[in-house]
Amino acid sequence: AMNNMFVAILLFLHLRFSITRDPYDAKTAALIIGLGLSNQHTIIFYALPIVSMNIKKDPSLLLRPHLFLSLCCWGLVGLLPYVFLMLAAANPPLGSWGATDSMEGLIRHMLRSEYGTFRLYMGDDQQAQSNLTNFLVNYALDLLQQTQYVGVLLAILGFFYLFIDTKTMGKEKREKDRANRCESGVAKEFLYLLAFYLV
């Protein structure tokens, strides 16, 4: 649940930054990425495309040395829960996160090497990993049932609408279409991110 919260905040900040280009939103997003990474590594699948897309849109803004250094610092501030783990390991509570009192133990915890870096659960459930096809089929069937087939039809229409060339529209329409382009970009990103969610 906390990972979903960080992803939702990150997507909100991305959308807001796409509209306002306010460096404050970028700094807050860097902090959220750091906090999200200290919670779960899979947020990187959301953070990398969002960061790369924003750098591609306006490299002169985000790659300015002062702002870039500030973004890196805010990202490191987001990783401060790891410092707390090292300090708290002196008196390990019940259900602790392992031996994080040494640098080796902290790195082992940060890389989640006990159960795998990008695995979302602990345990040896190889059958769950091998049944990805069954999961995807069941997910698709449930999606059809949950949306009464209308949702899937609308999603397909929306998918094709994303790739309609806006250059053919009139000049007035293009000027009013800035928010729609932003929504279109975010929707394309959601399609990209959905692939990582399903896999």
Coordinates of C-alpha atoms in Angstrom, one line a residue:
A1 CA 0.0 0.0 0.0
M2 CA 2.8 2.4 0.8
N3 CA 4.4 1.7 -2.6
N4 CA 1.1 2.6 -4.3
M5 CA 1.0 5.8 -2.3
F6 CA 4.5 6.8 -3.4
V7 CA 3.6 5.9 -7.1
A8 CA 0.4 8.0 -6.9
I9 CA 2.2 11.0 -5.5
L10 CA 5.0 10.6 -8.1
L11 CA 2.5 10.5 -10.9
F12 CA 0.6 13.5 -9.5
L13 CA 3.8 15.5 -9.3
H14 CA 4.8 14.4 -12.8
L15 CA 1.5 15.6 -14.2
R16 CA 1.8 18.9 -12.3
F17 CA 5.4 19.4 -13.3
S18 CA 4.4 18.8 -17.0
I19 CA 2.0 21.7 -16.8
T20 CA 3.8 24.2 -14.5
R21 CA 7.5 23.3 -15.0
D22 CA 8.0 24.4 -11.4
P23 CA 11.3 23.1 -9.9
Y24 CA 9.6 22.7 -6.5
D25 CA 7.6 19.8 -8.0
A26 CA 10.7 18.2 -9.4
K27 CA 12.4 18.5 -6.0
T28 CA 9.4 17.0 -4.2
A29 CA 9.4 14.2 -6.8
A30 CA 13.1 13.5 -6.1
L31 CA 12.3 13.2 -2.4
I32 CA 9.4 10.8 -3.1
I33 CA 11.6 8.7 -5.4
G34 CA 14.1 8.4 -2.6
L35 CA 11.5 7.5 0.0
G36 CA 9.9 5.1 -2.5
L37 CA 13.3 3.4 -3.1
S38 CA 13.8 3.0 0.6
N39 CA 10.4 1.3 0.7
Q40 CA 10.5 -0.9 -2.4
H41 CA 12.8 -1.1 -5.4
T42 CA 10.0 -1.5 -8.0
I43 CA 9.2 2.2 -7.9
I44 CA 12.3 2.5 -10.2
F45 CA 10.1 1.2 -13.0
Y46 CA 7.9 4.3 -12.6
A47 CA 10.6 6.7 -11.7
L48 CA 13.0 6.0 -14.7
P49 CA 10.5 6.7 -17.5
I50 CA 9.1 9.7 -15.7
V51 CA 12.5 11.3 -15.1
S52 CA 13.7 10.5 -18.6
M53 CA 10.6 11.9 -20.2
N54 CA 10.9 15.1 -18.2
I55 CA 14.6 15.5 -19.0
K56 CA 13.8 14.8 -22.7
K57 CA 11.1 17.5 -22.7
D58 CA 13.2 20.3 -21.2
P59 CA 16.9 19.3 -20.6
S60 CA 17.8 23.0 -20.1
L61 CA 15.7 23.1 -16.9
L62 CA 16.4 19.9 -15.1
L63 CA 20.1 19.5 -16.1
R64 CA 21.1 23.0 -14.9
P65 CA 23.9 22.2 -12.4
H66 CA 22.3 23.9 -9.4
L67 CA 18.9 22.3 -9.9
F68 CA 20.4 18.9 -10.8
L69 CA 22.5 18.9 -7.6
S70 CA 19.5 19.9 -5.6
L71 CA 17.4 17.1 -7.1
C72 CA 20.2 14.6 -6.2
C73 CA 20.3 15.9 -2.7
W74 CA 16.6 15.6 -2.3
G75 CA 16.7 12.1 -3.6
L76 CA 19.4 11.3 -1.0
V77 CA 17.3 12.8 1.8
G78 CA 14.6 10.4 0.7
L79 CA 17.0 7.5 1.4
L80 CA 17.4 8.6 5.1
P81 CA 15.3 5.7 6.4
Y82 CA 18.3 3.5 5.7
V83 CA 20.4 5.7 8.1
F84 CA 17.6 5.1 10.7
L85 CA 17.9 1.3 10.2
M86 CA 21.6 1.5 11.0
L87 CA 21.0 3.5 14.1
A88 CA 18.1 1.3 15.3
A89 CA 20.1 -1.9 14.8
A90 CA 22.0 -1.1 17.9
N91 CA 19.0 -2.3 19.9
P92 CA 17.2 -4.6 17.4
P93 CA 13.4 -4.8 18.0
L94 CA 11.3 -7.8 17.5
G95 CA 10.7 -8.4 13.8
S96 CA 13.7 -6.3 12.8
W97 CA 15.0 -5.9 9.3
G98 CA 18.0 -8.0 9.7
A99 CA 21.6 -7.2 10.7
T100 CA 21.7 -3.6 9.5
D101 CA 24.3 -2.5 12.0
S102 CA 27.1 -3.1 9.6
M103 CA 27.7 -1.7 6.1
E104 CA 27.5 -5.3 4.7
G105 CA 24.2 -5.9 6.5
L106 CA 22.8 -2.6 5.3
I107 CA 23.8 -3.3 1.7
R108 CA 22.3 -6.8 2.0
H109 CA 19.0 -5.2 3.2
M110 CA 19.1 -2.4 0.6
L111 CA 19.5 -5.0 -2.2
R112 CA 16.9 -7.3 -0.7
S113 CA 19.3 -10.1 -1.3
E114 CA 17.6 -12.5 1.1
Y115 CA 14.6 -12.8 -1.2
G116 CA 15.5 -11.1 -4.5
T117 CA 15.9 -7.4 -5.4
F118 CA 12.7 -6.9 -7.5
R119 CA 10.5 -9.6 -5.9
L120 CA 7.5 -8.2 -4.0
Y121 CA 7.3 -11.1 -1.5
M122 CA 9.5 -13.3 0.6
G123 CA 9.4 -17.0 0.1
D124 CA 10.1 -19.6 -2.5
D125 CA 7.0 -19.7 -4.5
Q126 CA 8.4 -20.7 -7.9
Q127 CA 5.0 -21.9 -9.1
A128 CA 3.6 -18.3 -8.8
Q129 CA 6.4 -17.1 -11.1
S130 CA 5.9 -19.8 -13.6
N131 CA 2.1 -19.2 -13.9
L132 CA 2.5 -15.7 -15.3
T133 CA 0.5 -16.7 -18.4
N134 CA -2.4 -18.0 -16.3
F135 CA -2.3 -14.8 -14.2
L136 CA -2.5 -12.6 -17.3
V137 CA -5.4 -14.6 -18.8
N138 CA -7.3 -14.5 -15.6
Y139 CA -6.6 -10.8 -15.2
A140 CA -7.9 -10.1 -18.7
L141 CA -11.0 -12.2 -18.1
D142 CA -11.7 -10.4 -14.8
L143 CA -11.1 -7.0 -16.5
L144 CA -13.7 -7.9 -19.1
Q145 CA -16.2 -8.9 -16.5
Q146 CA -15.5 -6.0 -14.1
T147 CA -16.0 -3.4 -16.9
Q148 CA -18.9 -5.1 -18.6
Y149 CA -16.8 -5.2 -21.8
V150 CA -17.5 -1.4 -22.2
G151 CA -14.4 -0.4 -20.3
V152 CA -12.2 -2.5 -22.5
L153 CA -13.8 -1.1 -25.7
L154 CA -13.2 2.4 -24.3
A155 CA -9.6 1.6 -23.4
I156 CA -9.0 0.3 -27.0
L157 CA -10.5 3.5 -28.5
G158 CA -8.5 5.7 -26.1
F159 CA -5.3 3.8 -27.0
F160 CA -5.8 4.5 -30.7
Y161 CA -6.8 8.1 -29.9
L162 CA -3.4 8.6 -28.3
F163 CA -1.7 8.2 -31.6
I164 CA -3.8 10.5 -33.7
D165 CA -1.7 13.2 -35.3
T166 CA -2.5 16.5 -33.8
K167 CA -0.7 18.4 -36.6
T168 CA -3.7 18.0 -38.8
M169 CA -5.8 20.0 -36.3
G170 CA -6.4 23.8 -36.8
K171 CA -4.1 26.3 -35.2
E172 CA -6.7 27.4 -32.6
K173 CA -7.4 23.8 -31.6
R174 CA -3.6 23.1 -31.2
E175 CA -3.2 26.2 -28.9
K176 CA -6.1 24.9 -26.7
D177 CA -4.8 21.4 -26.8
R178 CA -1.8 21.8 -24.4
A179 CA -3.6 20.1 -21.5
N180 CA -4.8 17.3 -23.8
R181 CA -1.2 16.7 -25.0
C182 CA -0.1 16.5 -21.4
E183 CA -2.9 14.0 -20.6
S184 CA -2.0 12.1 -23.7
G185 CA 1.7 11.8 -22.6
V186 CA 0.7 10.6 -19.2
A187 CA -1.7 8.1 -20.7
K188 CA 1.1 6.7 -22.9
E189 CA 3.3 6.5 -19.8
F190 CA 0.5 4.6 -18.0
L191 CA 0.5 2.1 -20.8
Y192 CA 4.2 1.6 -20.5
L193 CA 4.0 1.3 -16.7
L194 CA 1.0 -1.1 -17.0
A195 CA 3.4 -3.6 -18.7
F196 CA 5.7 -3.5 -15.6
Y197 CA 2.7 -3.9 -13.3
L198 CA 1.5 -7.0 -15.1
V199 CA 4.9 -8.6 -15.4

